[in-house]
Coordinates of C-alpha atoms and ligand atoms in Angstrom, one line a residue:
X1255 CA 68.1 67.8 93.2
X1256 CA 68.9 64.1 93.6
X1257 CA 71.1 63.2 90.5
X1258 CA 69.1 60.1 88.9
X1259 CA 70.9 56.9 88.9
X1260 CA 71.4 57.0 85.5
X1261 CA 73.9 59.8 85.4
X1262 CA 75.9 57.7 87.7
X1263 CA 75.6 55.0 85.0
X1264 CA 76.6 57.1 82.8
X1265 CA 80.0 58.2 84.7
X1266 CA 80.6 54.9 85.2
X1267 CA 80.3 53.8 81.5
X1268 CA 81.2 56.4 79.7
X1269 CA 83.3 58.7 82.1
X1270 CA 81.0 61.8 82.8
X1271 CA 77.4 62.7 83.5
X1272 CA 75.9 65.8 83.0
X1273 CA 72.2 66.9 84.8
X1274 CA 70.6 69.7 84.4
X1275 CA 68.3 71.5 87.9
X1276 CA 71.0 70.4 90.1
X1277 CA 71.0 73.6 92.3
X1278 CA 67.4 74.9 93.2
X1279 CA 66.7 78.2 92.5
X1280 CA 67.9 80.2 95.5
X1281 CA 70.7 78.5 96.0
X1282 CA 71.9 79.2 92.5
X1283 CA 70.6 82.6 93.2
X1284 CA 72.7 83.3 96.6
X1285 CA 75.9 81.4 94.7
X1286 CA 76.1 83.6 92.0
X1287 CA 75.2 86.9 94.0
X1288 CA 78.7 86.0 96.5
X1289 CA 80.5 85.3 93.0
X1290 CA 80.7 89.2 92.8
X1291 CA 82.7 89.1 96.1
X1292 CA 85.4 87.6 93.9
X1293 CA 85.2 88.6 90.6
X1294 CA 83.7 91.6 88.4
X1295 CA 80.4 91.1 87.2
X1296 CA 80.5 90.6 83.4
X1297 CA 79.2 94.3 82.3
X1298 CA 81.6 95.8 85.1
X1299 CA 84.6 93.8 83.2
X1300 CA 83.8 94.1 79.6
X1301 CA 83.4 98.1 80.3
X1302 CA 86.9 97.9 81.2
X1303 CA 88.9 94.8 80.8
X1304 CA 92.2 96.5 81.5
X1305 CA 90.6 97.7 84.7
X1306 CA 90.8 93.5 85.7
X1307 CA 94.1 92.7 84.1
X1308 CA 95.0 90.2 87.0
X1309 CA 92.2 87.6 85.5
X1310 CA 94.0 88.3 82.0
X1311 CA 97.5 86.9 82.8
X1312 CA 97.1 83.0 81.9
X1313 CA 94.0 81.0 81.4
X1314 CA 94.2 79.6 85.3
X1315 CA 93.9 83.3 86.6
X1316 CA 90.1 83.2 87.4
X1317 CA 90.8 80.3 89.8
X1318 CA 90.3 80.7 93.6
X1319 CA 90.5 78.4 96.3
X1320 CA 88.5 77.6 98.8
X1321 CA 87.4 78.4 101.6
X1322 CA 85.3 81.5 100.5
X1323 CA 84.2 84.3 102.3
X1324 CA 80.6 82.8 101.6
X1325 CA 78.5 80.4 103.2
X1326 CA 76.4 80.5 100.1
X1327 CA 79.2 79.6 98.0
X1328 CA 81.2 76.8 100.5
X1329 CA 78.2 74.6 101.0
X1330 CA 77.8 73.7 97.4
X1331 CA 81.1 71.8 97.9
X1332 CA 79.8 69.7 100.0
X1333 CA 76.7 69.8 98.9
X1334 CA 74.4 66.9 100.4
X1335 CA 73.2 65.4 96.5
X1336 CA 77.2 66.2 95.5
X1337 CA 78.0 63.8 98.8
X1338 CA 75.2 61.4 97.9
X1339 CA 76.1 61.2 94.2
X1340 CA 80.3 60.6 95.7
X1341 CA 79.2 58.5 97.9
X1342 CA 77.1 56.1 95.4
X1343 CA 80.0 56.5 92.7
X1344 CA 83.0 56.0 94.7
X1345 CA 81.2 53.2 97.2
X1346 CA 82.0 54.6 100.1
X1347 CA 81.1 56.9 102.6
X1348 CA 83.8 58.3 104.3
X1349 CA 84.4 61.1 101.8
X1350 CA 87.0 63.1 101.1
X1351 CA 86.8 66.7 99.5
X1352 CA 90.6 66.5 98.0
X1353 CA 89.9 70.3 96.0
X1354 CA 87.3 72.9 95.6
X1355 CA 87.9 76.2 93.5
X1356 CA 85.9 78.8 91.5
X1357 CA 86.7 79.3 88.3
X1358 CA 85.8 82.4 86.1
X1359 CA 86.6 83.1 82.6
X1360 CA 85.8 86.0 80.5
X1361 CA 86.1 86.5 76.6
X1362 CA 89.1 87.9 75.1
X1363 CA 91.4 87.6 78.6
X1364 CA 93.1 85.2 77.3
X1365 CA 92.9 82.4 74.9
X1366 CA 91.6 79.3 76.9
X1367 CA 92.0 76.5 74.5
X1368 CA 93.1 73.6 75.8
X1369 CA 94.8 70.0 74.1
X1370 CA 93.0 66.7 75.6
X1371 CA 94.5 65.8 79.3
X1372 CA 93.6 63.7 82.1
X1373 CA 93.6 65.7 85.5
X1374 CA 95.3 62.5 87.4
X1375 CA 98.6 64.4 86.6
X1376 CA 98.2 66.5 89.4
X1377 CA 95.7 64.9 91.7
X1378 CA 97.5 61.6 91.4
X1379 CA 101.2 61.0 92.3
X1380 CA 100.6 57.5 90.1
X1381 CA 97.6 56.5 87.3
X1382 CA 93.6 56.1 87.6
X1383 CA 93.6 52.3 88.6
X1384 CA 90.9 51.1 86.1
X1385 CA 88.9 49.5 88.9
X1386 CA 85.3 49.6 90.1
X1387 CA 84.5 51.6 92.3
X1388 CA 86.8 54.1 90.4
X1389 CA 88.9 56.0 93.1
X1390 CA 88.5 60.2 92.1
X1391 CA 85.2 62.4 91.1
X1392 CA 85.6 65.7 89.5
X1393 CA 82.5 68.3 89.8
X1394 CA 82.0 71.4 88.4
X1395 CA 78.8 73.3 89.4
X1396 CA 77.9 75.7 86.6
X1397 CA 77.1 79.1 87.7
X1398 CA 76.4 80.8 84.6
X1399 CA 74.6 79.7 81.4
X1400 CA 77.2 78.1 79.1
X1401 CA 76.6 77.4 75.6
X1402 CA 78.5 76.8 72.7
X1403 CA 80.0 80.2 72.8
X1404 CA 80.9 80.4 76.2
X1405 CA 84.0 78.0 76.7
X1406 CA 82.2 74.7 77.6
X1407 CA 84.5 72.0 78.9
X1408 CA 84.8 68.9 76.2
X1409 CA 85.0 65.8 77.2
X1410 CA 85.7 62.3 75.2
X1411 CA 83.8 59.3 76.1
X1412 CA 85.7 56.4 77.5
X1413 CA 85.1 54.2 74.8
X1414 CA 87.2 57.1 72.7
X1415 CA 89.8 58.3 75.1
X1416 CA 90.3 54.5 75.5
X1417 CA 92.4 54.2 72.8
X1418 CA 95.6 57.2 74.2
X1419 CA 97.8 55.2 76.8
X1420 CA 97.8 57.2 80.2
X1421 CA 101.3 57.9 79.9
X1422 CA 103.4 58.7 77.6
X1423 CA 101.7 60.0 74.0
X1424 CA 103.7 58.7 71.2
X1425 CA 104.5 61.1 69.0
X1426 CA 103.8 64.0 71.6
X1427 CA 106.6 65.2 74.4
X1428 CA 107.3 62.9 77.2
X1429 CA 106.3 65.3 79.9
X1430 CA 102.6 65.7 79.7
X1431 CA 99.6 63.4 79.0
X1432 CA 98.5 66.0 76.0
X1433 CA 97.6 64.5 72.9
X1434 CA 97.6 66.6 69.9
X1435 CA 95.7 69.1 69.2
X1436 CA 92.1 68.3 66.9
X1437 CA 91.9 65.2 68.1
X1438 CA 88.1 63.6 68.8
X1439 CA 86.3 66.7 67.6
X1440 CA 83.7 63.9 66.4
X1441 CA 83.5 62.0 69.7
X1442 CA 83.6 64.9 72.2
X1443 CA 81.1 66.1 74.2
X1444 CA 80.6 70.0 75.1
X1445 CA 79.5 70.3 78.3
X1446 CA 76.9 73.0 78.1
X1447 CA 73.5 73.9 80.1
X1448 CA 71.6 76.5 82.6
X1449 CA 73.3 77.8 85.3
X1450 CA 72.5 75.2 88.2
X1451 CA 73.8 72.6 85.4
X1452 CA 75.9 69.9 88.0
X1453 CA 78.7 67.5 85.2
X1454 CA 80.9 65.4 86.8
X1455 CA 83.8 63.1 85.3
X1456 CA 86.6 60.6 86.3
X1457 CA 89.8 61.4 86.6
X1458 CA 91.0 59.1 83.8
X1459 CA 88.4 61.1 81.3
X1460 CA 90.1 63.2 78.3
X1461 CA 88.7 66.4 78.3
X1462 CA 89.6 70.4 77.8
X1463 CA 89.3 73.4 78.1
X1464 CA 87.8 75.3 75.2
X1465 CA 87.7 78.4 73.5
X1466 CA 85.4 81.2 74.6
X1467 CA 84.0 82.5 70.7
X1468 CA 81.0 84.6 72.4
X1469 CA 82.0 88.4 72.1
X1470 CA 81.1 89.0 75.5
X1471 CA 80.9 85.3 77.1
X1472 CA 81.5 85.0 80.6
X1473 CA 81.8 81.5 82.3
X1474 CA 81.3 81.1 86.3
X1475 CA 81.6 77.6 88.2
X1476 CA 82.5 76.1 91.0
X1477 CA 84.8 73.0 91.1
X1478 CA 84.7 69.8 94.3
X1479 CA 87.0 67.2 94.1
X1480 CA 86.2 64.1 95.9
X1481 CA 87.6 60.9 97.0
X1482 CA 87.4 58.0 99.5
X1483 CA 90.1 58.6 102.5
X1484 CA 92.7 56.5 102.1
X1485 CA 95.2 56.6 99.5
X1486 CA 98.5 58.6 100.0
X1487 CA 99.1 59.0 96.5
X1488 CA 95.8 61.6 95.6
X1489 CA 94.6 65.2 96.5
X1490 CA 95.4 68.2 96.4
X1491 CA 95.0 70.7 99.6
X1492 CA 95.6 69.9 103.3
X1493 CA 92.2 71.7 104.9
X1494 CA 94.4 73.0 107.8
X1495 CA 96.9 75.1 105.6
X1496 CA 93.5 77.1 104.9
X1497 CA 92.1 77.4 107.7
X1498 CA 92.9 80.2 108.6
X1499 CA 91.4 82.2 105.5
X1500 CA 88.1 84.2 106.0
X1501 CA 85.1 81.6 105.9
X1502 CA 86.8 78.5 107.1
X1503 CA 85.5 79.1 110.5
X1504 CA 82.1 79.7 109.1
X1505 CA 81.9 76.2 107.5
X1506 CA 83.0 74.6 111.0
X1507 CA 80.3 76.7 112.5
X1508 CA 77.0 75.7 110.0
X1509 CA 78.2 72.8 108.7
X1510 CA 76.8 69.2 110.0
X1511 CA 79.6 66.5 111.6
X1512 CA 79.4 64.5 108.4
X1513 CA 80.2 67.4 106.3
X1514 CA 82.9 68.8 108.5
X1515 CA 84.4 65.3 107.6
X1516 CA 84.6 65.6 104.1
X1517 CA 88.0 68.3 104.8
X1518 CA 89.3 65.3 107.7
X1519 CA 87.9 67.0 110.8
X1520 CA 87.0 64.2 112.8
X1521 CA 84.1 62.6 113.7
X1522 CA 82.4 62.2 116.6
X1523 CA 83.5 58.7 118.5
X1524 CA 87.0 59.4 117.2
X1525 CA 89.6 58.9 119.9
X1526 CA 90.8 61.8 119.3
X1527 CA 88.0 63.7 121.4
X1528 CA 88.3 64.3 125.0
X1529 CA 88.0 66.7 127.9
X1530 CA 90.5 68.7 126.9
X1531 CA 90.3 69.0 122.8
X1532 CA 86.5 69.7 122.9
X1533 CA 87.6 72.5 126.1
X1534 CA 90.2 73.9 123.2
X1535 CA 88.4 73.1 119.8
X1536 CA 85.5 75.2 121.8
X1537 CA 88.0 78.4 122.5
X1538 CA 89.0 78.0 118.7
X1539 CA 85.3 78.3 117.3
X1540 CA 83.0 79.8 119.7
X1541 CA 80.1 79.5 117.2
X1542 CA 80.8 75.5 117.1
X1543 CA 78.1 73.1 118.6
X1544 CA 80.3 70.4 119.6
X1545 CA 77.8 68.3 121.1
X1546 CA 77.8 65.7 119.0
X1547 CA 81.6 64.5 119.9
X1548 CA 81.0 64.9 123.7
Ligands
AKG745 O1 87.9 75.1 82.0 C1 87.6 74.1 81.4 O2 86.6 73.9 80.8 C2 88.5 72.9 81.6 C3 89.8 73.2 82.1 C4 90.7 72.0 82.3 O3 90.4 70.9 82.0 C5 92.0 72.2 83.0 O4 92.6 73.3 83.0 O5 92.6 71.2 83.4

């Protein structure tokens, strides 16, 4: 579903949105039946925890990259409202998906409480330039109900998180942006909703993780990353180092041009087309219409 103009306001102004209905119904559905391709379903790991020790050996286990082995999973990515909503945010249109992960969690793996950061420190070689349009969108689509039990990201306002310097935190060690622990418990906000739930913040937003207090919590979502092409100095994956993983050939096969270009494939006009690269680029994905760069 569209996300309302407001919620952009609100990323804007104070550094996050969060909208509920995002996904429809069956393509929540279809995301969170390709999830178990991944992971255990919840009952499957809380019958035997040990059984998935691998997700239990820090709290950045349950993360996988993408490209999935799932269509239903890869579109959401670049989902077209997740373009539209980059697009209107960052004002432009020539959109870059820097990142895109799953991320699962399950109660008692491991303790997955978090101090305040900012994630510039590693999708930025420099700082947020405090600028309109800002330059770097973070999404997470929720795939499972989160509520107050299940681990829900907090996130300070702007108008709060305003106040700790980018870089360094006096008091704190010199190496990371964490400022101590306990701080803004009044002023954060727990990002919590249905599955299908779409939040999105800016990458100079305080926020962490938090602890999962539910018994048997489990906490499912999928992470994009976008920003404009262009600087040197952000992301995080070069597409082509993956693209040889089981479902990148999948997305160049069903996705549209403009969504291919979101990982730098490039688009039709670009010089770099001719006889001889749509001959090849053909042999590489047979299932590829190419038409629209001939
Ligand atoms: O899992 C979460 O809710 C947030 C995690 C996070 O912010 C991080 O690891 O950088």
């Amino acid at each position: 579903m569209r996300v309302p103009d407001r919620c952009v306001v609100d990323l804007r102004d104070r550094g996050y949105l969060i909208f509920e209905g995002f996904l429809e119904a069956d393509e929540l559905a279809a995301a969170q039946d390709a999830l178990w391709l991944h992971y255990p379903r919840p009952e499957e790991y809380f019958a035997d925890p040990a059984a998935h020790a691998w997700l239990a050996t820090s709290q950045w286990a349950g993360l996988i990259r993408a490209p999935w082995p799932s269509w239903s999973l890869n579109r959401l990515a670049f989902h077209p409202e997740l373009l539209d909503l980059a697009e209107r945010f960052l004002g432009s249109a020539d959109l870059r998906l820097y990142e895109a992960e799953l991320w699962a969690k399950y109660a008692g793996a491991v303790d997955y409480d978090q101090r305040h950061h900012r994630d510039f420190v590693n999708h930025s070689l420099v700082v947020p330039k405090r600028a309109h349009p800002a330059t770097q969108l973070l999404t997470w689509i929720l795939l499972s109900d989160v509520g107050d039990e299940d681990g829900p990201t907090k996130i300070v306002p702007l108008s709060a998180g305003e106040s700790v310097p980018y870089w360094p935190i006096p008091g704190d060690h010199d190496i990371t942006n964490d400022p101590p622990g306990g701080m803004f418990a009044e002023e954060e906000a727990s990002m919590t909703g249905p599955a299908g739930t779409l939040f999105a913040f800016r990458s100079d937003v305080l926020h962490r993780g938090s602890r999962m207090t539910g018994e048997r919590s489990a906490r499912f979502a999928l992470l994009a990353d976008y920003d404009a092409w262009g600087p040197r100095w952000t992301g995080r994956v070069a597409w082509a180092e993956r693209a040889t993983q089981p479902g990148w050939s999948e997305i160049v096969e069903l996705a549209t041009p403009r969504e291919r270009s979101v990982f730098g494939w490039p688009a039709p006009g670009d010089p770099y087309w001719d006889e001889q690269t749509l001959a090849d680029t053909q042999t590489r994905y047979p299932g590829a219409d190419l038409t629209p760069y001939h």
